[in-house]
XYZ file of N, CA and C in Angstrom:
804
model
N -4.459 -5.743 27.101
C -4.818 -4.359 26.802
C -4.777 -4.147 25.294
N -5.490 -2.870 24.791
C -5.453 -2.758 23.412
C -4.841 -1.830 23.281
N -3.971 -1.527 21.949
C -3.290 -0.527 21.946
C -3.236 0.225 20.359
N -2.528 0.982 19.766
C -2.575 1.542 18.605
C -1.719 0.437 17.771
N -1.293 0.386 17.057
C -0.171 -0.290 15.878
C 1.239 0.309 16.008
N 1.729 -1.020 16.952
C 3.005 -0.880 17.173
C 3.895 -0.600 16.238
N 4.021 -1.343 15.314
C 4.729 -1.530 13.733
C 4.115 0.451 13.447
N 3.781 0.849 13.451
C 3.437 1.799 13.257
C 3.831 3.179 14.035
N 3.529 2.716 15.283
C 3.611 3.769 16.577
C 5.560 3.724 16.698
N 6.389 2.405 16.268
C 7.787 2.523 16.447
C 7.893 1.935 14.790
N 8.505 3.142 13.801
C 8.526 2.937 12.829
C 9.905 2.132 12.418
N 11.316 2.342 12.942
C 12.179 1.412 13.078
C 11.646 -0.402 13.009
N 10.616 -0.415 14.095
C 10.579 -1.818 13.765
C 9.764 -2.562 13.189
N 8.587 -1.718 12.187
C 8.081 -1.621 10.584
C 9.022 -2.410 10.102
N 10.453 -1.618 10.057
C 11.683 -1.553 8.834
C 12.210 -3.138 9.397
N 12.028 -3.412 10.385
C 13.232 -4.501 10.847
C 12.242 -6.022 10.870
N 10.639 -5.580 11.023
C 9.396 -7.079 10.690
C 9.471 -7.082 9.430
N 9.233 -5.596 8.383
C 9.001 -5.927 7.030
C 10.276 -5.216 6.453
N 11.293 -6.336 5.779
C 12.576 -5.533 5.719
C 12.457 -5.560 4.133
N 13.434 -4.698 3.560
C 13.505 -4.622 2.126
C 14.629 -3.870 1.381
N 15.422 -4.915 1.884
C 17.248 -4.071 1.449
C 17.284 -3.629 0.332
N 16.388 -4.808 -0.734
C 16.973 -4.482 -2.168
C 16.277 -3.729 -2.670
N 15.441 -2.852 -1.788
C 14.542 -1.826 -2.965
C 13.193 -2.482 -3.496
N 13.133 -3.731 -3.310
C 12.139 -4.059 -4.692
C 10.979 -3.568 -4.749
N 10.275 -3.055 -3.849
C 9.146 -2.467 -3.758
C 9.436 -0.761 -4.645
N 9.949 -0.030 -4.411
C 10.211 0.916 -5.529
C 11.121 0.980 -6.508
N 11.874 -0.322 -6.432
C 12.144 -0.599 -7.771
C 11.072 -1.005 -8.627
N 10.189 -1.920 -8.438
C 8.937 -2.163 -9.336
C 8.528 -0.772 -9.758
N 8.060 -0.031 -8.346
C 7.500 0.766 -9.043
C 8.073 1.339 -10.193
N 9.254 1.985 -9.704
C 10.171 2.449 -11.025
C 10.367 1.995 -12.585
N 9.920 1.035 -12.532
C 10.049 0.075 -13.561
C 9.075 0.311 -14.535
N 8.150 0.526 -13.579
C 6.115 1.245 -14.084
C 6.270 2.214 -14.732
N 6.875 3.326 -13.638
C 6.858 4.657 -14.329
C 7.374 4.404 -15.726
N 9.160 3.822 -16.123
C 9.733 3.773 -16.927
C 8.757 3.513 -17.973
N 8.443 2.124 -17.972
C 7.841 1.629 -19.021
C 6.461 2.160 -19.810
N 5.395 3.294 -18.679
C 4.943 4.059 -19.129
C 4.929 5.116 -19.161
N 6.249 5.964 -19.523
C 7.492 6.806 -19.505
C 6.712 8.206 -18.856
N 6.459 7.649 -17.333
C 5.843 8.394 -16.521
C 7.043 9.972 -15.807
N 6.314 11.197 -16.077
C 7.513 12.359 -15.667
C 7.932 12.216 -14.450
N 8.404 13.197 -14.165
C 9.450 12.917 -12.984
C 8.694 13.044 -11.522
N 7.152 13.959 -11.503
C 6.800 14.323 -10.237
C 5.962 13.053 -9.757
N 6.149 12.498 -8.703
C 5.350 11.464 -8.059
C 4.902 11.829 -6.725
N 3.458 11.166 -6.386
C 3.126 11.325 -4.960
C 2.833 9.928 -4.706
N 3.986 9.932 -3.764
C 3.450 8.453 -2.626
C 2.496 8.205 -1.696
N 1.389 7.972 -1.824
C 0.388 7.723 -0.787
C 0.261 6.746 -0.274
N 0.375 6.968 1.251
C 0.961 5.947 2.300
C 1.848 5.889 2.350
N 3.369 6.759 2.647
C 4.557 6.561 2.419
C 4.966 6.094 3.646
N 4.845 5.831 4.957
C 5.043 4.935 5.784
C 6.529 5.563 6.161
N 7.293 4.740 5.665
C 8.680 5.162 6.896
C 9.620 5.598 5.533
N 8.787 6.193 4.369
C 9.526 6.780 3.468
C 10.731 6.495 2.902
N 11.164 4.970 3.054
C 12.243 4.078 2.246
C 11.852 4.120 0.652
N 10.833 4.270 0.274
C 10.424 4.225 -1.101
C 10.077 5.065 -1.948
N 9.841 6.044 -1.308
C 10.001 7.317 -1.991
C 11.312 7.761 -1.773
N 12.233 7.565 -0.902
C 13.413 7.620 -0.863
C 14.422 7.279 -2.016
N 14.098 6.041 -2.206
C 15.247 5.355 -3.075
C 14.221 6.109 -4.489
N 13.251 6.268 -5.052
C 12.819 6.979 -5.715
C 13.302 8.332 -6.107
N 12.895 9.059 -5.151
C 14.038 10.482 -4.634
C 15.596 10.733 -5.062
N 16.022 9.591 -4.570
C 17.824 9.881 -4.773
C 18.213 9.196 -5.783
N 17.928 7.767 -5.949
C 18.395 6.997 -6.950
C 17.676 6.744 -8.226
N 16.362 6.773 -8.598
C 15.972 6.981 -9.766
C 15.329 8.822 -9.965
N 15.915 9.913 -9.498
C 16.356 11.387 -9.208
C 14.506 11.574 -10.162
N 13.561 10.725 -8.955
C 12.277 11.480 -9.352
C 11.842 12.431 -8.238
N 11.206 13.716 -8.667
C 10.872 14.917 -7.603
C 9.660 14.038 -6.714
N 9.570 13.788 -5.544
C 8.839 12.786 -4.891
C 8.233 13.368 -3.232
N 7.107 13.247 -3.475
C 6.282 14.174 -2.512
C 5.231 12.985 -1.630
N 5.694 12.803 -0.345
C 4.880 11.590 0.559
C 4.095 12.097 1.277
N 2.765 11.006 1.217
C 1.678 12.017 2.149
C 1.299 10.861 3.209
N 1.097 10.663 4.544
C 0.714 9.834 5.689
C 0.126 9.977 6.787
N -0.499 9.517 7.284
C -0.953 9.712 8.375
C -0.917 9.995 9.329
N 0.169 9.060 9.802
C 1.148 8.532 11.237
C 2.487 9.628 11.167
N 1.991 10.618 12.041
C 3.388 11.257 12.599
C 4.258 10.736 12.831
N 4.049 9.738 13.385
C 5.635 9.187 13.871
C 6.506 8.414 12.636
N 5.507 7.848 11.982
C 5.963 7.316 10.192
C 6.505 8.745 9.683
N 6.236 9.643 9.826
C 6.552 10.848 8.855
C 7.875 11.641 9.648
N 8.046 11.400 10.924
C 9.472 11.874 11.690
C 10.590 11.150 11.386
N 10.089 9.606 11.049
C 11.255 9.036 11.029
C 11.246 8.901 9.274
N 10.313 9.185 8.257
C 11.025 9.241 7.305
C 11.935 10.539 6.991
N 11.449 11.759 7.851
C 12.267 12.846 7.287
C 13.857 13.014 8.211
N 13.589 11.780 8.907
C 14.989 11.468 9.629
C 16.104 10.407 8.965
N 15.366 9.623 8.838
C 16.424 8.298 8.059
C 15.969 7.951 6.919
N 15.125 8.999 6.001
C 15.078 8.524 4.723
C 15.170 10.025 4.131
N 15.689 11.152 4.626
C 15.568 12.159 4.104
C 15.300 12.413 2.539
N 15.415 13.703 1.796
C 15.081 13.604 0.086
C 13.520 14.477 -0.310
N 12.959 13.481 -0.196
C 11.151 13.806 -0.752
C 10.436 14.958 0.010
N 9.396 15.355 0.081
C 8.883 16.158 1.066
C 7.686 15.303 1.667
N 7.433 15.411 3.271
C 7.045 14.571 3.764
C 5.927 15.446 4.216
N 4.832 15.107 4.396
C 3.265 15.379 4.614
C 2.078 14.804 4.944
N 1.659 15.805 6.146
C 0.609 14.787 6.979
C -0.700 15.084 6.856
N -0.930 13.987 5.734
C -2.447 14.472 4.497
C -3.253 12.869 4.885
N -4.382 12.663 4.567
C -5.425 11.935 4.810
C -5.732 11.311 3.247
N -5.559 10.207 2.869
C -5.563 9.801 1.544
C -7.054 10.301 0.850
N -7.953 10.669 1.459
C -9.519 10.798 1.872
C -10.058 12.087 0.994
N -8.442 13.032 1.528
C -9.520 14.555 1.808
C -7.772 15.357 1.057
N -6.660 14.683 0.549
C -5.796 15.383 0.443
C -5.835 16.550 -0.617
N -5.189 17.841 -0.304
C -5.232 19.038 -0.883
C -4.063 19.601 -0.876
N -3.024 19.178 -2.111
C -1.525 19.740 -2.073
C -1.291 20.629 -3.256
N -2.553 21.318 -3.754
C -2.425 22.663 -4.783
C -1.416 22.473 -5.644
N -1.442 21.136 -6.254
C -0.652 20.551 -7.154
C -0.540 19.906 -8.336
N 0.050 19.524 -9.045
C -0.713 18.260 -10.421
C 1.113 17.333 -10.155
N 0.872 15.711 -10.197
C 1.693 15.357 -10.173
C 1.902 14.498 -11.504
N 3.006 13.580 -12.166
C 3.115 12.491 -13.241
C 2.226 11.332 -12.988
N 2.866 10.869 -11.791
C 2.004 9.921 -11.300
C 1.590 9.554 -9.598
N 0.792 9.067 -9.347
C 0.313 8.244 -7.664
C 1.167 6.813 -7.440
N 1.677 6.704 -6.589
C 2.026 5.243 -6.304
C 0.926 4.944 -4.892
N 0.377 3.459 -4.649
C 0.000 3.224 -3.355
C 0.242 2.047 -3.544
N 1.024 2.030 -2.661
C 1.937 0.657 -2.247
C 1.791 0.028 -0.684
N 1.916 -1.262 -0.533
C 1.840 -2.110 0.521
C 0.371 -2.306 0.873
N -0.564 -2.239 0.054
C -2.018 -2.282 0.727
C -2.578 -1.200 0.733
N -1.724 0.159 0.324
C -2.219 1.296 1.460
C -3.813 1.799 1.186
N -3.732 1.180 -0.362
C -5.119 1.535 -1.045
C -6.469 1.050 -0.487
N -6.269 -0.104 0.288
C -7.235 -0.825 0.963
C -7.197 -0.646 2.413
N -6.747 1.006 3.308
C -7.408 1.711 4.249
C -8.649 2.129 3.978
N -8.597 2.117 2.683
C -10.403 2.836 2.316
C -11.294 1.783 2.484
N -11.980 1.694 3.265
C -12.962 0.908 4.041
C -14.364 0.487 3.243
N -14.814 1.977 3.255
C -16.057 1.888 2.276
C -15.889 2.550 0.469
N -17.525 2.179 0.289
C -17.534 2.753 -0.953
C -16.780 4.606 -0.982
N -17.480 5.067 -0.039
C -17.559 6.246 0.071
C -15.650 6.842 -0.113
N -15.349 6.136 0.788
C -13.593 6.018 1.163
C -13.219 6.320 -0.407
N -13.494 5.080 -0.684
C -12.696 4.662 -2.089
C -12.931 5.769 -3.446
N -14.310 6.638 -3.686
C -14.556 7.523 -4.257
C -13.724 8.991 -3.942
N -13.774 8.811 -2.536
C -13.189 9.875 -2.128
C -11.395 10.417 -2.062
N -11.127 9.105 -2.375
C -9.459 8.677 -2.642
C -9.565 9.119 -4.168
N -10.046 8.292 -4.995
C -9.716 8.684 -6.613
C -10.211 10.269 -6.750
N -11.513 10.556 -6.009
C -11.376 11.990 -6.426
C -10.353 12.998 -6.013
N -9.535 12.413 -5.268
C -8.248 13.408 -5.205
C -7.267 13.024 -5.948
N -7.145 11.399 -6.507
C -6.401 11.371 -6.732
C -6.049 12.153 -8.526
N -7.757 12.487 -8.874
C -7.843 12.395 -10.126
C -7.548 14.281 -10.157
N -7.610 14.846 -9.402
C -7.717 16.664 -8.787
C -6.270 16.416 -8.723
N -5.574 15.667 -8.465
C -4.001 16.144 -8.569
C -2.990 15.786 -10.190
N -3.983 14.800 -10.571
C -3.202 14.598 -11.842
C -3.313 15.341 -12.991
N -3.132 14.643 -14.003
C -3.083 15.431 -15.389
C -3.503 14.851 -16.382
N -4.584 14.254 -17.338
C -5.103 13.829 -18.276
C -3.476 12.887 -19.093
N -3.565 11.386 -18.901
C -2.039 10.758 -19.374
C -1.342 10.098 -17.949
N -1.571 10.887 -16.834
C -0.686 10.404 -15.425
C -0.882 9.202 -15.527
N -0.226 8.441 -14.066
C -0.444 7.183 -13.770
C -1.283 7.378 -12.495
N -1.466 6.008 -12.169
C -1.938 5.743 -10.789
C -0.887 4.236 -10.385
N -0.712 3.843 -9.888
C 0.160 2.388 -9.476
C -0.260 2.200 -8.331
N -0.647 0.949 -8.066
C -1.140 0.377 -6.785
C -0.935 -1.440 -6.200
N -0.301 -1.237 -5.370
C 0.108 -2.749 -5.067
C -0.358 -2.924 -3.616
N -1.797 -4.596 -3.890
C -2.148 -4.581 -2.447
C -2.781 -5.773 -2.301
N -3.016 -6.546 -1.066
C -4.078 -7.912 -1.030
C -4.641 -7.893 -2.312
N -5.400 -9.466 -2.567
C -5.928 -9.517 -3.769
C -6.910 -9.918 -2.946
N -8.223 -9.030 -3.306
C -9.464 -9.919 -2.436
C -9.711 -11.065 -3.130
N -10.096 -11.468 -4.666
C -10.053 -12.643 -5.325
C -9.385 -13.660 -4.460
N -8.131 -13.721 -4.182
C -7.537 -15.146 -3.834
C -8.267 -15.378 -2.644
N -9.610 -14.975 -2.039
C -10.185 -15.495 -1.116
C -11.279 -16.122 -1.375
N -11.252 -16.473 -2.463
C -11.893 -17.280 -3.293
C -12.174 -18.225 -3.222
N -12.850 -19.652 -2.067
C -12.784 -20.286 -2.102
C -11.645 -21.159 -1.373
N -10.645 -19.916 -0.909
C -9.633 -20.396 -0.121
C -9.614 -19.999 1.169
N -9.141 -20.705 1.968
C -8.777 -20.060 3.592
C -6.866 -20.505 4.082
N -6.308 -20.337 2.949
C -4.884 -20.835 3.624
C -4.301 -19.332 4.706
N -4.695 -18.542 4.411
C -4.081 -17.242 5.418
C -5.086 -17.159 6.662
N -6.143 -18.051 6.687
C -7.542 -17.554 7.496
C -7.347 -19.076 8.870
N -6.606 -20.266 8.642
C -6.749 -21.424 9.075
C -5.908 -21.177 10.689
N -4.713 -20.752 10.274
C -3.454 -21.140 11.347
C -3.225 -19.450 11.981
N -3.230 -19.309 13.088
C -2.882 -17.837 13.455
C -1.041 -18.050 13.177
N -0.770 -16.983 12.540
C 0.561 -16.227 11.853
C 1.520 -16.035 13.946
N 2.452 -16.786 13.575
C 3.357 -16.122 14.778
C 5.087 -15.589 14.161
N 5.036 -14.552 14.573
C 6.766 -13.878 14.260
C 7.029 -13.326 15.665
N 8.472 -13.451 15.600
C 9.397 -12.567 16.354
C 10.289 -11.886 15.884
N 10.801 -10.775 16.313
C 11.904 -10.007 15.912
C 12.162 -9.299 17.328
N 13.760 -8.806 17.211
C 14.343 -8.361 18.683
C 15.139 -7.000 18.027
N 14.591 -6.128 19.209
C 15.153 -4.887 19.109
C 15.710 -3.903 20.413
N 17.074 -3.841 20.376
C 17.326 -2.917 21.434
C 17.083 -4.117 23.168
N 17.471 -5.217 22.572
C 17.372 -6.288 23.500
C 15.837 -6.930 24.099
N 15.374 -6.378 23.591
C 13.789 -6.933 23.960
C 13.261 -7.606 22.372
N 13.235 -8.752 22.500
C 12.319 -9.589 22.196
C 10.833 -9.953 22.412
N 10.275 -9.504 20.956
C 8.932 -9.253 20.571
C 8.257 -10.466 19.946
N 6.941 -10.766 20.510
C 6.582 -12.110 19.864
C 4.843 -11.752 19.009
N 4.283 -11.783 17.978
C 3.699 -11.111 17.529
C 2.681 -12.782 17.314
N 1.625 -12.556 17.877
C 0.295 -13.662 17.299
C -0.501 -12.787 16.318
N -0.721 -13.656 14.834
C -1.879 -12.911 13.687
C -2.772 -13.898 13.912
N -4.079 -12.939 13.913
C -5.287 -14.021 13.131
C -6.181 -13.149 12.351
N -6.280 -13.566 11.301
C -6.953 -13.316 9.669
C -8.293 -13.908 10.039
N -9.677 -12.956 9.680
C -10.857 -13.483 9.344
C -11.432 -12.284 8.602
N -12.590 -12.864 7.706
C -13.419 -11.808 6.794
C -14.253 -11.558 7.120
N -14.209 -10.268 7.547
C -16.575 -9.448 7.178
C -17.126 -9.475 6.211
N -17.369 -10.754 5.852
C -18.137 -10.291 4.892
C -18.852 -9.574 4.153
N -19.906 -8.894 5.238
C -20.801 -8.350 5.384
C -19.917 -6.751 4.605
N -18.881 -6.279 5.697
C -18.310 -5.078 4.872
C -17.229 -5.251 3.920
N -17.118 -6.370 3.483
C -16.017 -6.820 2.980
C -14.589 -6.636 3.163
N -14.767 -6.750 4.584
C -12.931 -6.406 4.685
C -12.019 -7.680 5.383
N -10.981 -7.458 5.456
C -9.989 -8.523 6.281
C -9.763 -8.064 7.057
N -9.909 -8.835 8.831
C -9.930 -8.124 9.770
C -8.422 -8.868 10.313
N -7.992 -8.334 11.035
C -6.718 -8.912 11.569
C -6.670 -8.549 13.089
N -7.011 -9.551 14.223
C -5.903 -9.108 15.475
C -4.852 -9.745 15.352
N -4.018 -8.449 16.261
C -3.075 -9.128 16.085
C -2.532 -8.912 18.166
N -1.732 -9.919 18.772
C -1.196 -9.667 19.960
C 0.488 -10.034 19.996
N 0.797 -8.395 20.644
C 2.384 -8.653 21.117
C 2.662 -9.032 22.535
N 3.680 -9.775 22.503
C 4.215 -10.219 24.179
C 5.477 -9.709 24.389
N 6.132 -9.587 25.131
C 7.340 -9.403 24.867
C 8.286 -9.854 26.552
N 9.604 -9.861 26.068
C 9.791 -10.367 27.133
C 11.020 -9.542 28.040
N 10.231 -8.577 28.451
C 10.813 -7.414 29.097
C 9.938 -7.262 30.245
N 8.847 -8.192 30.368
C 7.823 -7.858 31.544
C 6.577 -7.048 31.419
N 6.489 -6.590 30.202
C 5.404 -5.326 29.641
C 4.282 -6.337 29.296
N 2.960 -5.927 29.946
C 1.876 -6.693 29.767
C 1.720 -6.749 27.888
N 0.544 -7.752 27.624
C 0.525 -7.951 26.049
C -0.378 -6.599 25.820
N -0.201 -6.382 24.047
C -0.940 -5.602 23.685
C -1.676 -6.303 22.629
N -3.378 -5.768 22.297
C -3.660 -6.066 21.076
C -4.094 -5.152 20.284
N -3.766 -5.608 19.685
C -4.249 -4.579 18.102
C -4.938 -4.886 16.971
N -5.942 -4.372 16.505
C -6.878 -4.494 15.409
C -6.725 -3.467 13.859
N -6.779 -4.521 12.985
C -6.588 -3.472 11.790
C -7.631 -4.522 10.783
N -7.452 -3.626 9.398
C -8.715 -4.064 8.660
C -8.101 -3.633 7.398
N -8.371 -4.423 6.304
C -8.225 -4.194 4.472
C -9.435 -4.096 4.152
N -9.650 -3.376 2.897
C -10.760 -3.515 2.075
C -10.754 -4.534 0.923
N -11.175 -5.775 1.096
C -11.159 -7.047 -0.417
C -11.721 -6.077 -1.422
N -10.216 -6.076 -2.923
C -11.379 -5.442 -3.959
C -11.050 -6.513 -4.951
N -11.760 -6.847 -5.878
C -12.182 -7.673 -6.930
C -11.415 -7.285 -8.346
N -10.764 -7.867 -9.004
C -10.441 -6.998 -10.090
C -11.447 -6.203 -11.276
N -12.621 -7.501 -11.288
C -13.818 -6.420 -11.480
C -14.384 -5.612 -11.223
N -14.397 -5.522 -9.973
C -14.655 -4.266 -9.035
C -14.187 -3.139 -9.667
N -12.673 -3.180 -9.567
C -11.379 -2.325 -10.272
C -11.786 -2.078 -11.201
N -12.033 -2.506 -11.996
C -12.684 -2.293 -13.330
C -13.628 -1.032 -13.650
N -14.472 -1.221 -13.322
C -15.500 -0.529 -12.870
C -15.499 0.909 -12.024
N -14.602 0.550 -10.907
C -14.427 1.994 -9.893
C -13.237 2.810 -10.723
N -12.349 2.214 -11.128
C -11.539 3.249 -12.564
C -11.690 4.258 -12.897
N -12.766 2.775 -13.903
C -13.576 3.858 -15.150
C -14.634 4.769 -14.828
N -15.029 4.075 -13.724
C -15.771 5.710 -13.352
C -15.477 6.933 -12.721
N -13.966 7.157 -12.395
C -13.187 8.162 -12.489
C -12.408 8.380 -13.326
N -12.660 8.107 -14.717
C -12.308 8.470 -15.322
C -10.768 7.855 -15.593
N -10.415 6.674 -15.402
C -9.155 5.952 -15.860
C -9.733 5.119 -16.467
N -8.154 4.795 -17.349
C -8.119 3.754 -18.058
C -6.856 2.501 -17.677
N -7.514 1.288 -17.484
C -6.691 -0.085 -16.598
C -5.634 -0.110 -17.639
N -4.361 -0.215 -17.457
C -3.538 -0.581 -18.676
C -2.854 -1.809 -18.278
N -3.076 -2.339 -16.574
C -2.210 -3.851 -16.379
C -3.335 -4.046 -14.946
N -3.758 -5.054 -15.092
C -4.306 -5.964 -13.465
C -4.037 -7.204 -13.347
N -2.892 -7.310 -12.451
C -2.091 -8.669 -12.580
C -1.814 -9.437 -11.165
N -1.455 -10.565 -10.956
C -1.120 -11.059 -9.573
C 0.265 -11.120 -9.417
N 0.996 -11.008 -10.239
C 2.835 -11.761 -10.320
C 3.186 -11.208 -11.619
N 4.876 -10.925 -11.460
C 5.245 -10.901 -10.149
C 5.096 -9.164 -9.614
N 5.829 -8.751 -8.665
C 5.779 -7.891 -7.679
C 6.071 -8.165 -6.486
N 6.415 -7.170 -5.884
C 7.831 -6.556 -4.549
C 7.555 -8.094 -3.677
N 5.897 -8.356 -3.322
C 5.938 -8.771 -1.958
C 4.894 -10.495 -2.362
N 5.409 -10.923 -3.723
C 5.286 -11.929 -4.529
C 6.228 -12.999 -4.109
N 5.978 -14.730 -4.456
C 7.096 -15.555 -4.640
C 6.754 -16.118 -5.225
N 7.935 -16.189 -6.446
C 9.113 -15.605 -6.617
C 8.640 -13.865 -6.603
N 9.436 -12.824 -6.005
C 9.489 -11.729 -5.966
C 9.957 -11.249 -7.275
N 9.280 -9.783 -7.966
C 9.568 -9.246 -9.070
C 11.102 -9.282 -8.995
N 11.461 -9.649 -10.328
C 13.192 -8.995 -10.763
C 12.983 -8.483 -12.111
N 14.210 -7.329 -12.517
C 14.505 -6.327 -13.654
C 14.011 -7.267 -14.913
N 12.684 -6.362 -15.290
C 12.543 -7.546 -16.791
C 11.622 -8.342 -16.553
N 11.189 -8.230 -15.591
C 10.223 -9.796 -15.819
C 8.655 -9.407 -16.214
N 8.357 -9.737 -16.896
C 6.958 -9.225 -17.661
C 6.156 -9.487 -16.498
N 4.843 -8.857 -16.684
C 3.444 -9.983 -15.663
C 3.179 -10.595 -16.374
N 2.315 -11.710 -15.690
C 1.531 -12.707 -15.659
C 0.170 -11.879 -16.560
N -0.843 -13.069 -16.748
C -1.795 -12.596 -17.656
C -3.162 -13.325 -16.188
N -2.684 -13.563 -14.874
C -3.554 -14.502 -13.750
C -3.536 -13.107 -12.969
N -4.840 -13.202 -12.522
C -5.181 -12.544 -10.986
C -5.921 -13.063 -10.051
N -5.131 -14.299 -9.504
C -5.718 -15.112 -8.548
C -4.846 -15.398 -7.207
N -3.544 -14.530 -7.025
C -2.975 -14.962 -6.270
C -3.153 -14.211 -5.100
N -2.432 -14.240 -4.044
C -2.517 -13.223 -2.838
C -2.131 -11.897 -2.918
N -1.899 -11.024 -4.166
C -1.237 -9.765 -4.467
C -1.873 -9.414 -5.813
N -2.212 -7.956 -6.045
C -2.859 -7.719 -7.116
C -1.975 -6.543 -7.311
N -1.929 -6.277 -8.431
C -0.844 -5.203 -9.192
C -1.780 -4.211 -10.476
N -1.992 -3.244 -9.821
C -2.717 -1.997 -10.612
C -2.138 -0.719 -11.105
N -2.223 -1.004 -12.633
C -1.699 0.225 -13.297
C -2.455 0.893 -14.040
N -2.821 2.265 -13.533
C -4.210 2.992 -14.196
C -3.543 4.232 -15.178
N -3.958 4.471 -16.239
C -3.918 5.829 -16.770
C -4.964 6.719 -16.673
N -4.574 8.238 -16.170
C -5.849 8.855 -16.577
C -6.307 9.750 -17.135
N -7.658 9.578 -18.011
C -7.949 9.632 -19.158
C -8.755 10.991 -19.372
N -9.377 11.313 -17.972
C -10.278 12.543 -17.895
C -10.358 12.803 -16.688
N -10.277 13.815 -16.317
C -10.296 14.657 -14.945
C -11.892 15.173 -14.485
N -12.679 15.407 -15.713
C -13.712 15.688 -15.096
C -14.328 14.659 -14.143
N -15.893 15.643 -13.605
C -16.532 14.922 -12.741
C -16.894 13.217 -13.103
N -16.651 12.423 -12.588
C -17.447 10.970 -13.166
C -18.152 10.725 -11.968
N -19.405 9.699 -12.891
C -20.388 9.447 -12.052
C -19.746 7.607 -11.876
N -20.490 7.194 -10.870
C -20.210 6.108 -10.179
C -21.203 5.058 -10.010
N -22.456 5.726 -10.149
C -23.822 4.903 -10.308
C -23.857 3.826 -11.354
């Protein structure tokens, strides 16, 4: 049977497949803001189970406002990650009568935008909430490292993790559309409680750092870092201090935008 996104639909066990005690995913970010001595208001887009705007929130005491999709991502961040204000906005079409310091989109989230259209329609909000100087920060697949490679595309991905006594067995398989350029993923759970399997389908958008380049500046930013390493979900994983790399060829791309003009930009 097919079903919605488990990891999703039970946000607990998001936290317990993709775990992240030490912060590093908004510690990087934090690190961003610092270094481009970004103010205190941030909006997290895609905040998921709100661990990262969290530790944002309380421990580096930035005013931090999450916007998501998934109700059930947004119950359980305003349950076990309390702090930020949590909000169920469409990265697409969001309207929070606001101006923030900076955007974070973290874990991919930037590459839900499917099409061209998506992706215009994301920066034009994102550029309606900022302020001529903000940031943008974005950490996600690198479509580049598919370059000629198939090491994530060869072997279907198997994990388990156990929760609440049921043991979950998770089959991945990775292939590209070319055609729309995305990464398609099924994925099937088994489990061994007697519950028939489920499958599930999800999809990235491959973007190019040239690409990036280009879709920016025609909203009006300016690139100030496009890097592969390090960062949160890197190996070796980012630690305090460690410069980037000057390569964007690996499986993770790291985007830091300033922006430069709010007006309309054209895209043609």
């Amino acid at each position: 049977m097919t079903s919605g996104n488990l990891l999703t639909d039970a946000p607990e066990l998001y936290e317990l497949r993709f775990p992240d005690p030490d912060h590093l995913a908004a510690r990087w970010a934090e690190s961003v803001l610092r270094r481009y001595s970004a103010g205190p208001h941030v909006l997290d887009i895609g905040c998921g189970t709100g661990r990262d705007a969290a530790w944002l929130h309380s421990t580096a005491q930035r005013r931090v406002v999450g916007i998501d999709t998934s109700e059930a991502m947004l119950a359980h961040a305003r349950t076990r990650h309390p702090g930020p204000e949590y909000l169920h906005a469409d990265m697409r079409s969001f309207d929070l009568g606001r101006a923030f310091d900076a955007v974070i989109c973290l874990d991919s989230a930037l590459l839900h935008c499917h099409t061209n259209d998506d992706l215009d329609a994301f920066l034009t909000r994102c550029r309606r909430h900022l302020v001529p100087g903000s940031l943008l920060i974005a950490e996600m697949r690198n479509g580049a490292f598919f370059l000629g490679r198939t090491d994530l595309l060869d072997t279907p991905h198997i994990d388990t993790l156990t929760h609440n006594g049921i043991t979950r067995t998770s089959r991945t398989t990775l292939w590209i559309d070319h055609g729309a350029q995305l990464l398609r993923r099924t994925r099937v759970w088994t489990a061994d409680d007697g519950s028939p399997p489920t499958e599930q389908h999800s999809a990235w958008r491959l973007l190019f750092p040239q690409e990036l380049h280009r879709l920016l500046t025609g909203h009006g930013f300016e690139i100030l870092a496009l890097y592969d390493r390090p960062g949160p979900r890197t190996e070796p994983p980012w630690a305090e201090g460690a410069p980037p790399a000057d390569t964007a060829g690996s499986d993770r791309l790291h985007l830091i935008a300033r922006l430069t003009s709010t007006r309309e930009m054209s895209t043609s």
